[in-house]
mmCIF file of N, CA and C and ligand atoms in Angstrom:
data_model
loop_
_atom_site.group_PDB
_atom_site.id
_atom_site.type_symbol
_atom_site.label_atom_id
_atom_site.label_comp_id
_atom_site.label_asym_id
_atom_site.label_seq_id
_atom_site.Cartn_x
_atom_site.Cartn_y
_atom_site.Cartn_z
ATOM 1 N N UNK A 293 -33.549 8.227 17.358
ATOM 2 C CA UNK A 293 -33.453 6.845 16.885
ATOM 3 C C UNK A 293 -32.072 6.638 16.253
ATOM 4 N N UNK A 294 -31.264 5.547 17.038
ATOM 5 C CA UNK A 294 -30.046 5.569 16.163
ATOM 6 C C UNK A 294 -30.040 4.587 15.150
ATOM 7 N N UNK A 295 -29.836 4.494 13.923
ATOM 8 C CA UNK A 295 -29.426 3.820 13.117
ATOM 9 C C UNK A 295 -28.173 2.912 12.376
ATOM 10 N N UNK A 296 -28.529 1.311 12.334
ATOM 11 C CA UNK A 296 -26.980 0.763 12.043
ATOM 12 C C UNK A 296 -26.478 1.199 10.575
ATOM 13 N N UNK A 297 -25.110 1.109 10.676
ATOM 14 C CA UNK A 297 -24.465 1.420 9.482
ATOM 15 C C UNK A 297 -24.679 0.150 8.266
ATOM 16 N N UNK A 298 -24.861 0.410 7.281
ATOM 17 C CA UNK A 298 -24.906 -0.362 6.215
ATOM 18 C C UNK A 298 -23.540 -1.541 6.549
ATOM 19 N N UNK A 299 -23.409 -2.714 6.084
ATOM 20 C CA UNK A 299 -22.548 -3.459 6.097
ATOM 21 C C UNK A 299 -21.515 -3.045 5.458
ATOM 22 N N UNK A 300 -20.080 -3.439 5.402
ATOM 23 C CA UNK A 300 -19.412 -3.286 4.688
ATOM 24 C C UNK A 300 -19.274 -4.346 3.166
ATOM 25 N N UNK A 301 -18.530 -4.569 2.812
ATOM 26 C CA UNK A 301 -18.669 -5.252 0.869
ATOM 27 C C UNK A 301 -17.877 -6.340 1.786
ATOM 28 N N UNK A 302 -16.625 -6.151 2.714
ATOM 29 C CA UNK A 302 -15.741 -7.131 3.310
ATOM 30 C C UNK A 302 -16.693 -7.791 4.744
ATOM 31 N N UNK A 303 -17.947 -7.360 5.383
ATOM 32 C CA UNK A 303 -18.760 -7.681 6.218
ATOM 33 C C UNK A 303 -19.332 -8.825 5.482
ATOM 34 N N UNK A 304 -20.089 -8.591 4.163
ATOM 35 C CA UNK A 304 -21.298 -9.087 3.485
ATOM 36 C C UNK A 304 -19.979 -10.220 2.758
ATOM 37 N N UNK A 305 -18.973 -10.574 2.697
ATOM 38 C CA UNK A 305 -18.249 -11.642 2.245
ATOM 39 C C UNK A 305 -18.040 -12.530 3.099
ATOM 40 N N UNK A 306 -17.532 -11.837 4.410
ATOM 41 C CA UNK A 306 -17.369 -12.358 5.637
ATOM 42 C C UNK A 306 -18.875 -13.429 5.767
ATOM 43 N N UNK A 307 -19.990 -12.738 5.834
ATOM 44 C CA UNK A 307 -20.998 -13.674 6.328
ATOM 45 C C UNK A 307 -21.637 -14.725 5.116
ATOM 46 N N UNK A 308 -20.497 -14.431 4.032
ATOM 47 C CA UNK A 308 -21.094 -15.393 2.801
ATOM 48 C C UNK A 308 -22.362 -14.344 2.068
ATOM 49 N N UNK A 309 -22.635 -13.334 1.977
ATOM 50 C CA UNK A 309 -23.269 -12.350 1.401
ATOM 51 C C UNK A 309 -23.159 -12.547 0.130
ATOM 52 N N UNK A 310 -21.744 -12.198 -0.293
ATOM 53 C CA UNK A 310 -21.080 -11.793 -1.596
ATOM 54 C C UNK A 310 -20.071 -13.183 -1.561
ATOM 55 N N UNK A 311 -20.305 -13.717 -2.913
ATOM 56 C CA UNK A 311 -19.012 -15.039 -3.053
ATOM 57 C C UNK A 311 -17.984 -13.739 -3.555
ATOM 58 N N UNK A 312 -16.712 -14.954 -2.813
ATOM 59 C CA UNK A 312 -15.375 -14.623 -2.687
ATOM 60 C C UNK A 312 -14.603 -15.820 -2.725
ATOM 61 N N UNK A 313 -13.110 -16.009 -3.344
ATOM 62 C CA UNK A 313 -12.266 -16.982 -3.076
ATOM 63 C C UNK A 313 -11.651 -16.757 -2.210
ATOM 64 N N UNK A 314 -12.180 -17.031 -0.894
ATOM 65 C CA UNK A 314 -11.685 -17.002 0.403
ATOM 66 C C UNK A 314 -10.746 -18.293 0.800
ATOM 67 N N UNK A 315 -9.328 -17.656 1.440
ATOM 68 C CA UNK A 315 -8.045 -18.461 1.778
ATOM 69 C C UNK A 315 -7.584 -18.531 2.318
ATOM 70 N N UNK A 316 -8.198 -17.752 3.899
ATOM 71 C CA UNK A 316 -7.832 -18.083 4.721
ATOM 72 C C UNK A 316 -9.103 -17.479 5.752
ATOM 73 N N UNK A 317 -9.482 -18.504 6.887
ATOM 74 C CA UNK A 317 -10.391 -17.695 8.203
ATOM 75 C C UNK A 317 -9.655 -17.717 9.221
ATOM 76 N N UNK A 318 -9.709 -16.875 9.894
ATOM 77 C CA UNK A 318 -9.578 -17.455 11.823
ATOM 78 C C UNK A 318 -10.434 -16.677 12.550
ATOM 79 N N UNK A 319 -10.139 -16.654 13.744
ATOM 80 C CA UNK A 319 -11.521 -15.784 14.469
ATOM 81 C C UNK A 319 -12.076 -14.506 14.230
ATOM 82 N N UNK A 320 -10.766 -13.730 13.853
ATOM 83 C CA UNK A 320 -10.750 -12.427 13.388
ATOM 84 C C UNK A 320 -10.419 -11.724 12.371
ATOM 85 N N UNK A 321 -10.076 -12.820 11.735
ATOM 86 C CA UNK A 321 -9.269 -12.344 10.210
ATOM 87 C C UNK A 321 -10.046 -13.160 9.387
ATOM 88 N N UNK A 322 -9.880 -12.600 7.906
ATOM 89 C CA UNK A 322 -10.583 -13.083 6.856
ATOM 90 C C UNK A 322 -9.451 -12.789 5.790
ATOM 91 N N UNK A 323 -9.229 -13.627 4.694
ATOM 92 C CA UNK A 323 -8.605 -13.032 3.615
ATOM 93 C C UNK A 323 -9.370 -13.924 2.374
ATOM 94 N N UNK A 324 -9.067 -12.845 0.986
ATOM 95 C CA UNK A 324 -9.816 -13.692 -0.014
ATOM 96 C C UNK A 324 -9.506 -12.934 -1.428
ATOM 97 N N UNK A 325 -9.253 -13.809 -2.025
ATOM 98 C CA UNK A 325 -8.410 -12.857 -3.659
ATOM 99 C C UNK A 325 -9.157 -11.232 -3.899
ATOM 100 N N UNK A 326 -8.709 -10.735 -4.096
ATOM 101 C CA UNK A 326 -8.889 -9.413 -4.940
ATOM 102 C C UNK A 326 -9.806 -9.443 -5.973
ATOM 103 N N UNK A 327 -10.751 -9.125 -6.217
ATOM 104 C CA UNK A 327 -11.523 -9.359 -7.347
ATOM 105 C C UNK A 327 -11.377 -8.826 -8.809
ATOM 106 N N UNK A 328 -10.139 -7.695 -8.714
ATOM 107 C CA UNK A 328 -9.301 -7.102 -9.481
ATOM 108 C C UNK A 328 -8.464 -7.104 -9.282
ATOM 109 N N UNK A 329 -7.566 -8.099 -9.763
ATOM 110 C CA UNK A 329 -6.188 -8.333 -8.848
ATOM 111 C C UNK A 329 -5.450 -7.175 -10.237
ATOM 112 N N UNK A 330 -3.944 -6.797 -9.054
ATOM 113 C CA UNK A 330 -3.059 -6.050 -9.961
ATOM 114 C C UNK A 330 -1.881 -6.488 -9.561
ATOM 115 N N UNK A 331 -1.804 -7.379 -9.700
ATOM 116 C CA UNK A 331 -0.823 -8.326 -9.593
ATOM 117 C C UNK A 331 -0.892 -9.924 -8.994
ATOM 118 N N UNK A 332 0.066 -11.215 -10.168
ATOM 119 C CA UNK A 332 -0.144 -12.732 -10.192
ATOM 120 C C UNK A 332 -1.057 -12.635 -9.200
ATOM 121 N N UNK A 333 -0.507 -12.132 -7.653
ATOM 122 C CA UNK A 333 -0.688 -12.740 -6.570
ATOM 123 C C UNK A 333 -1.622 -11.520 -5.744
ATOM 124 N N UNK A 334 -2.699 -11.606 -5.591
ATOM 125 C CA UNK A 334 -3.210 -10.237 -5.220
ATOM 126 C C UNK A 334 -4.328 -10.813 -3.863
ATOM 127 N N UNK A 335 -4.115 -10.702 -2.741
ATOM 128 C CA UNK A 335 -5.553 -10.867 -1.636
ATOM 129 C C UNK A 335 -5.428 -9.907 -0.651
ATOM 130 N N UNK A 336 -6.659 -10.065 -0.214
ATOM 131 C CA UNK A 336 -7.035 -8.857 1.283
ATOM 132 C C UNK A 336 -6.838 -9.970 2.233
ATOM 133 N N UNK A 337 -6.348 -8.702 3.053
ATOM 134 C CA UNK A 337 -6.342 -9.313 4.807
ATOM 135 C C UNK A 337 -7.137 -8.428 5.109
ATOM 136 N N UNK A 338 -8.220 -8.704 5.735
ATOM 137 C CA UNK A 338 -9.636 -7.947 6.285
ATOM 138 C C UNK A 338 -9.669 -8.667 7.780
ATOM 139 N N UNK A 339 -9.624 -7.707 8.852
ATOM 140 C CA UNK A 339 -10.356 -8.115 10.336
ATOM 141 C C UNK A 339 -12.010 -7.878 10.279
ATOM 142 N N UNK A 340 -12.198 -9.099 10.876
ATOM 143 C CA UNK A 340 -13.539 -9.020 10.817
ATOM 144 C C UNK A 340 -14.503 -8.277 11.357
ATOM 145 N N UNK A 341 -14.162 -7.342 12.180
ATOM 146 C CA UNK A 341 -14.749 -6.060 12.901
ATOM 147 C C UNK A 341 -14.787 -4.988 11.553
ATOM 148 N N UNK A 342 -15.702 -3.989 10.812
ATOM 149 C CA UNK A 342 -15.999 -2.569 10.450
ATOM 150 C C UNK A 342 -15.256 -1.786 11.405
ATOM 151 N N UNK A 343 -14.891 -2.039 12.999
ATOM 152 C CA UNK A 343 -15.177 -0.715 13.833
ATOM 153 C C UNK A 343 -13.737 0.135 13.032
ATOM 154 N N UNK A 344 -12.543 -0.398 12.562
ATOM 155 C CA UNK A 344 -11.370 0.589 11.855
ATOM 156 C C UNK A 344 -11.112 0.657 10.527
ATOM 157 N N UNK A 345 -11.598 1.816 10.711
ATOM 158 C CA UNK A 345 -11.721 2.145 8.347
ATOM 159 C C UNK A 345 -10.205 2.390 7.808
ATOM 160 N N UNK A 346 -9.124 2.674 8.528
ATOM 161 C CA UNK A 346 -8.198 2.418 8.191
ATOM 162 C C UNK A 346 -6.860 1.704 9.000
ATOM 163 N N UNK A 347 -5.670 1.734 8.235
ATOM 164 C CA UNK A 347 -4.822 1.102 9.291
ATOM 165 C C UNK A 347 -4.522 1.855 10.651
ATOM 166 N N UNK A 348 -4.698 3.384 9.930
ATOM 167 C CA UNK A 348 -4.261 4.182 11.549
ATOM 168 C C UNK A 348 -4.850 3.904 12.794
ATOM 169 N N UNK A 349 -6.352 4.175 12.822
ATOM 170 C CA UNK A 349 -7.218 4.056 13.238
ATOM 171 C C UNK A 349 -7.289 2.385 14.053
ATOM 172 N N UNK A 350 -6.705 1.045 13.184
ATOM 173 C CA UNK A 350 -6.531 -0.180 13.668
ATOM 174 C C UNK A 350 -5.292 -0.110 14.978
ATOM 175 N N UNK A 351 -3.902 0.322 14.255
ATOM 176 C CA UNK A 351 -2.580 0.500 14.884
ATOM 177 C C UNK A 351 -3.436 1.063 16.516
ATOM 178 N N UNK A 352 -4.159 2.014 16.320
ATOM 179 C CA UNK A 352 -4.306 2.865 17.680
ATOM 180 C C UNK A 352 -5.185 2.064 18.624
ATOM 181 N N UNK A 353 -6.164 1.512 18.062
ATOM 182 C CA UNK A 353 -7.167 0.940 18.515
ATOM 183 C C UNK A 353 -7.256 -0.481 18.893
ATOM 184 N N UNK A 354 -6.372 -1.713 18.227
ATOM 185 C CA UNK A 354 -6.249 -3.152 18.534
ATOM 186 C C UNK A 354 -4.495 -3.326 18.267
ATOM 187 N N UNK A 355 -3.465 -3.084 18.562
ATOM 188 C CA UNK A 355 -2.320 -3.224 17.661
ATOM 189 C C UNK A 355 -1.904 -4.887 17.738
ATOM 190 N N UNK A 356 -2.786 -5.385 18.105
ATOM 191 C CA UNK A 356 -2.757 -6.876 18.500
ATOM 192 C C UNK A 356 -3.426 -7.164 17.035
ATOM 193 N N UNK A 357 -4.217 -6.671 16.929
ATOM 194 C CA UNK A 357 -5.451 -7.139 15.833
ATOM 195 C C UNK A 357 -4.566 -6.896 14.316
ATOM 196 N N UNK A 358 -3.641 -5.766 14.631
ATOM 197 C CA UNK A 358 -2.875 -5.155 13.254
ATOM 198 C C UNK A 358 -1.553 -6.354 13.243
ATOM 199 N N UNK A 359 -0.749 -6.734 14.274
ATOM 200 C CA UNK A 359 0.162 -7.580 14.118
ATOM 201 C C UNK A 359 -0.148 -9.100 13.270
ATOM 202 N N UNK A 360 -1.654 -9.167 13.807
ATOM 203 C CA UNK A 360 -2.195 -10.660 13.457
ATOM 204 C C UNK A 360 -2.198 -10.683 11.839
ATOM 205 N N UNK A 361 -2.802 -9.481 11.478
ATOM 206 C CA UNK A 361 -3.261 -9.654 9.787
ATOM 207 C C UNK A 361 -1.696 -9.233 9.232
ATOM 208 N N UNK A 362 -0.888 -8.681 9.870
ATOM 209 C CA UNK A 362 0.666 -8.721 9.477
ATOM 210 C C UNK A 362 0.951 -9.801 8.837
ATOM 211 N N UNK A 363 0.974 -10.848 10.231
ATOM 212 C CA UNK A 363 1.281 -11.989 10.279
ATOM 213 C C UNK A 363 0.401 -12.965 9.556
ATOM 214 N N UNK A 364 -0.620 -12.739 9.222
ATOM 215 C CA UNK A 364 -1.825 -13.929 8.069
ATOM 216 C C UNK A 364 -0.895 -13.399 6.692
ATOM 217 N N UNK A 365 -0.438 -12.209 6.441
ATOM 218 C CA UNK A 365 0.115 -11.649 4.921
ATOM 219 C C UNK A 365 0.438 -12.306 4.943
ATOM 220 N N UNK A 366 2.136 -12.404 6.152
ATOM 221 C CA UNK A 366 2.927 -13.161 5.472
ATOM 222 C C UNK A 366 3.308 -14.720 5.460
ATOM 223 N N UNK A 367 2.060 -15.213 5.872
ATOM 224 C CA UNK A 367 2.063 -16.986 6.247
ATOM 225 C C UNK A 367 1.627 -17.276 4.803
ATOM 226 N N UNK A 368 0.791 -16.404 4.435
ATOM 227 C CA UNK A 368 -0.309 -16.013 3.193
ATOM 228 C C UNK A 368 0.600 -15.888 1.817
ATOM 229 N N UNK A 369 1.446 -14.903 2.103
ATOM 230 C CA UNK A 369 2.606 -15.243 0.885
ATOM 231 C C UNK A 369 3.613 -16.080 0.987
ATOM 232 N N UNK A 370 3.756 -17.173 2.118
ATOM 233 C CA UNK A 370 4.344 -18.243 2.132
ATOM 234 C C UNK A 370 3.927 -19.356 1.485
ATOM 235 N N UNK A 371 2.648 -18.963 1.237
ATOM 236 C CA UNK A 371 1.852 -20.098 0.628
ATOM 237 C C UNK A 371 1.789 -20.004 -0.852
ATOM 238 N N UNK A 372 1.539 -19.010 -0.737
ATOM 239 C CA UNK A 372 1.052 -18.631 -2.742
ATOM 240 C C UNK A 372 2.533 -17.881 -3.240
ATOM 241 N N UNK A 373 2.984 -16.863 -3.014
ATOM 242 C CA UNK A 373 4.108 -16.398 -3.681
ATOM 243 C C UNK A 373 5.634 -16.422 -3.304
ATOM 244 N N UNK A 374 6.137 -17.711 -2.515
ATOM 245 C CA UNK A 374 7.338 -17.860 -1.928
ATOM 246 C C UNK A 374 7.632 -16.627 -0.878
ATOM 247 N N UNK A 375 6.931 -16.272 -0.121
ATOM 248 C CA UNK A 375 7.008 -15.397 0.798
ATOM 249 C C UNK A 375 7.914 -13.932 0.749
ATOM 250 N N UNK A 376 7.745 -13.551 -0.485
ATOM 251 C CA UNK A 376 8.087 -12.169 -0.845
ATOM 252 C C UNK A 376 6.498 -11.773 -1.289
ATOM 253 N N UNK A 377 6.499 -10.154 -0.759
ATOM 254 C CA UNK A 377 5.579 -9.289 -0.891
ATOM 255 C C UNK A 377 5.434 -8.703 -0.834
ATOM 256 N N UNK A 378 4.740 -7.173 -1.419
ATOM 257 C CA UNK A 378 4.258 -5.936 -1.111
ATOM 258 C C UNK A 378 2.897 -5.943 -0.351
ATOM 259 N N UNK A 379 3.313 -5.023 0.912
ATOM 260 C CA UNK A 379 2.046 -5.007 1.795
ATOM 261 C C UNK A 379 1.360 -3.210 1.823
ATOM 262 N N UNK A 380 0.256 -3.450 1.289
ATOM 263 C CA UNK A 380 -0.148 -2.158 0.947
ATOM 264 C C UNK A 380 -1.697 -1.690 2.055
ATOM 265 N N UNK A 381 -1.407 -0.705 2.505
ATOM 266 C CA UNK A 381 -2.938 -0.360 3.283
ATOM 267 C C UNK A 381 -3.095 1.128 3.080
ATOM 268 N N UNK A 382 -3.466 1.355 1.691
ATOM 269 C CA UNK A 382 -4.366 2.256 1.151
ATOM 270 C C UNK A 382 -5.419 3.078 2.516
ATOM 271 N N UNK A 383 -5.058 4.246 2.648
ATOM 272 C CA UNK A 383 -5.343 4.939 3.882
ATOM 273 C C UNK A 383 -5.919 6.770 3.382
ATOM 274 N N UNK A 384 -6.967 6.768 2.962
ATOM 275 C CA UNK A 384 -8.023 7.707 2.379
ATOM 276 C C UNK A 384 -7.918 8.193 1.041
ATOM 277 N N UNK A 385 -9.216 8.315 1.013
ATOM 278 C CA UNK A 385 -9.696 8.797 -0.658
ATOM 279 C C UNK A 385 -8.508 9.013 -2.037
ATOM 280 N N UNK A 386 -7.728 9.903 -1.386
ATOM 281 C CA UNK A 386 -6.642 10.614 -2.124
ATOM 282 C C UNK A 386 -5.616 9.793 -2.127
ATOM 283 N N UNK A 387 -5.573 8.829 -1.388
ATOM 284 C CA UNK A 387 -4.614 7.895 -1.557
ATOM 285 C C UNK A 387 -5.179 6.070 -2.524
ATOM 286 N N UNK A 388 -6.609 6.584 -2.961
ATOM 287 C CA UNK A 388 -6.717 5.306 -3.506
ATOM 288 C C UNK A 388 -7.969 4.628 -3.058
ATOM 289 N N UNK A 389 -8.148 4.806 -1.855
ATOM 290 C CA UNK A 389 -9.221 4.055 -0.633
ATOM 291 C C UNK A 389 -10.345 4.140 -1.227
ATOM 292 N N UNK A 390 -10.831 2.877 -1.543
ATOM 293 C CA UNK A 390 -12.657 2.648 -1.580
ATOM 294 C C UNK A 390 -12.977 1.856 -0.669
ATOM 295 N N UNK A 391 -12.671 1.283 0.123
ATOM 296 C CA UNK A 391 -13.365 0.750 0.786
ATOM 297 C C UNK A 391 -13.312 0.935 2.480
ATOM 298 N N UNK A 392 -13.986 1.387 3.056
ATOM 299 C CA UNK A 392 -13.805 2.043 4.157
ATOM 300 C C UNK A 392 -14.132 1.020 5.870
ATOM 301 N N UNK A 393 -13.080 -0.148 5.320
ATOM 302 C CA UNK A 393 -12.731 -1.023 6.674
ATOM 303 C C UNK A 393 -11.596 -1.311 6.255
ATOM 304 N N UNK A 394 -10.628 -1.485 7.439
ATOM 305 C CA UNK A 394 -9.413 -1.626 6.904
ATOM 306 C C UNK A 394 -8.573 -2.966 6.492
ATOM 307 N N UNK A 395 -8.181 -2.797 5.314
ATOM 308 C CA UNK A 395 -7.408 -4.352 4.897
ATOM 309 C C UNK A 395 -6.269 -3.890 4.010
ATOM 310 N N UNK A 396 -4.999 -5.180 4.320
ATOM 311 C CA UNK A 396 -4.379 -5.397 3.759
ATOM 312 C C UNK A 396 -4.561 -5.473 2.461
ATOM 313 N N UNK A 397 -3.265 -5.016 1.536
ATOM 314 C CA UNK A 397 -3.597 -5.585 -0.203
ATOM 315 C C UNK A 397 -1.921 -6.634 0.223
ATOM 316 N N UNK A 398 -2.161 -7.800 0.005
ATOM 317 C CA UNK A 398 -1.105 -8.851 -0.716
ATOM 318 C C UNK A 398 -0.508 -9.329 -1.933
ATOM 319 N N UNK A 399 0.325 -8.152 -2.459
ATOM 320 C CA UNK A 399 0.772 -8.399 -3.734
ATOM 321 C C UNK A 399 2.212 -9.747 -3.669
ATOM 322 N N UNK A 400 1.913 -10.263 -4.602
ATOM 323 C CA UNK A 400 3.088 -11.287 -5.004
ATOM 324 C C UNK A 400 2.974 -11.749 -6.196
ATOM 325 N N UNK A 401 3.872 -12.551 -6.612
ATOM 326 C CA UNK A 401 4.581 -12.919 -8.047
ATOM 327 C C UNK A 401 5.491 -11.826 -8.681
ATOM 328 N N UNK A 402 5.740 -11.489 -9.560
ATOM 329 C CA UNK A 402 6.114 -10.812 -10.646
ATOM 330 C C UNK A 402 5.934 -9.655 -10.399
ATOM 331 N N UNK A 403 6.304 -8.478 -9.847
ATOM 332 C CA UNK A 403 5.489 -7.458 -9.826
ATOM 333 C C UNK A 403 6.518 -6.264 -10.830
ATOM 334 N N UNK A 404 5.664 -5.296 -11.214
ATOM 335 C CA UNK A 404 6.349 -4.280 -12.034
ATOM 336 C C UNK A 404 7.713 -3.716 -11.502
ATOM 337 N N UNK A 405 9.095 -3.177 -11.857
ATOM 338 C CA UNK A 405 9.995 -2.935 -11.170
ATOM 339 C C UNK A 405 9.475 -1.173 -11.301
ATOM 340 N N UNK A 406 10.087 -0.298 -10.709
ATOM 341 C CA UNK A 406 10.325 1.008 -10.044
ATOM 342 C C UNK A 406 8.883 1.408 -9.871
ATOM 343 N N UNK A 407 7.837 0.669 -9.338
ATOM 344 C CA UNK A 407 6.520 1.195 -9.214
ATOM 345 C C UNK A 407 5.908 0.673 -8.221
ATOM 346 N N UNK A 408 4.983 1.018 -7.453
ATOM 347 C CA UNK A 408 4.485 0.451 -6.214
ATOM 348 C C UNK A 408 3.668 -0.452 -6.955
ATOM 349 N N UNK A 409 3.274 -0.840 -8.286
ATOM 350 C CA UNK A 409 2.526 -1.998 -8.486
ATOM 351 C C UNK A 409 1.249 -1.945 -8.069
ATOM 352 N N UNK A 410 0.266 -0.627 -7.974
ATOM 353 C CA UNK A 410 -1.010 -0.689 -7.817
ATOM 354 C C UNK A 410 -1.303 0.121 -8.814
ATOM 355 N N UNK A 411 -0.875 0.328 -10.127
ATOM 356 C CA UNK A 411 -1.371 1.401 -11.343
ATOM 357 C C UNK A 411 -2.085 0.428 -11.998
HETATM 358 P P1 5GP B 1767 -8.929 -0.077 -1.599
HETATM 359 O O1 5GP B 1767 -9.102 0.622 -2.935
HETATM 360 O O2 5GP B 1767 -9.991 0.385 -0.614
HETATM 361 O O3 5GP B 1767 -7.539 -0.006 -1.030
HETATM 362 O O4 5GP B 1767 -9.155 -1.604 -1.882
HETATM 363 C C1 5GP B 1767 -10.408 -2.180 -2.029
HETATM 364 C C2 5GP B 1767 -10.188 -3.436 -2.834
HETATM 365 O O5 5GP B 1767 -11.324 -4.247 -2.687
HETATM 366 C C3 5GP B 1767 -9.993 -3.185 -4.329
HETATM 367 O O6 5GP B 1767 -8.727 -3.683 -4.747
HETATM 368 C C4 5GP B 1767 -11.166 -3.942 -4.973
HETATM 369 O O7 5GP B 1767 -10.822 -4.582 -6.181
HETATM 370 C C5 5GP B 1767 -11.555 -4.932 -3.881
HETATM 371 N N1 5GP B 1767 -12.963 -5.281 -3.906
HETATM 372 C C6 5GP B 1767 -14.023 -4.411 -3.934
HETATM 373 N N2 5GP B 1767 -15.187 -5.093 -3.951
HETATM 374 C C7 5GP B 1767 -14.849 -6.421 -3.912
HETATM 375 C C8 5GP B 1767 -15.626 -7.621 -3.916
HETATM 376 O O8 5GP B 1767 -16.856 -7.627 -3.939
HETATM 377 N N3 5GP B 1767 -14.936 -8.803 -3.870
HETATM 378 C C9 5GP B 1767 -13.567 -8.841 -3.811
HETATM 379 N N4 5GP B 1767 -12.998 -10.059 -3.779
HETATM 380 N N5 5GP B 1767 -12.816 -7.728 -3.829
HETATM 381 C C10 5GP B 1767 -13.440 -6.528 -3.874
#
């Protein structure tokens, strides 16, 4: 008997599960503030597929799908932080990763100087 995988936290937002300040949709992309932002300007770019838990895994598998949420960042920080940004994709455990589908982090505003700005 095979069994489905639990949803993801970015699945269950996607279908309105979990409220989110969601700011942008399109067919395949989702983005929506950080719920702990670490910095002014903080949102996910989430594809709406689970099937890639990280960016590697996306790059190999859709690189169409990886250009698009590129491209939502930075329309995304055109909007909210004058289109400067740190684009972060946190890529396993040891590097930070809780959440195991892959998304963009969109940092903007103000951010700390000589630090990647996710402490
Ligand atoms: P990661 O640590 O995997 O790179 O990033 C996961 C991010 O998802 C974290 O920055 C965390 O704050 C955010 N997050 C986790 N659960 C929720 C939630 O329910 N709503 C929102 N908006 N963000 C979440």
């Amino acid at each position: 008997m095979s069994s489905t995988p639990e949803p993801t936290v970015f699945e269950r937002i996607a279908a309105r599960e979990i409220p989110a300040e969601i700011v942008f949709e399109s067919e395949r992309v989702i983005a929506f503030r950080d719920i702990a932002p670490k910095a002014p300007v903080h949102l996910l770019v989430v594809p709406r597929t689970a099937e890639y838990r990280d960016v590697v895994e996306l790059g190999a598998g859709d690189p169409a799908l990886l250009q698009e949420i590129v491209a939502t960042a930075a329309e995304l920080a055109r909007e909210h932080c004058d289109g400067q940004f740190r684009l972060i994709f946190n890529t396993g455990e040891a590097a930070g990763q809780t959440v195991f589908h892959v998304h963009a982090h969109v940092l903007g505003g103000t951010l700390p100087e000589g630090s990647l700005g996710t402490e």
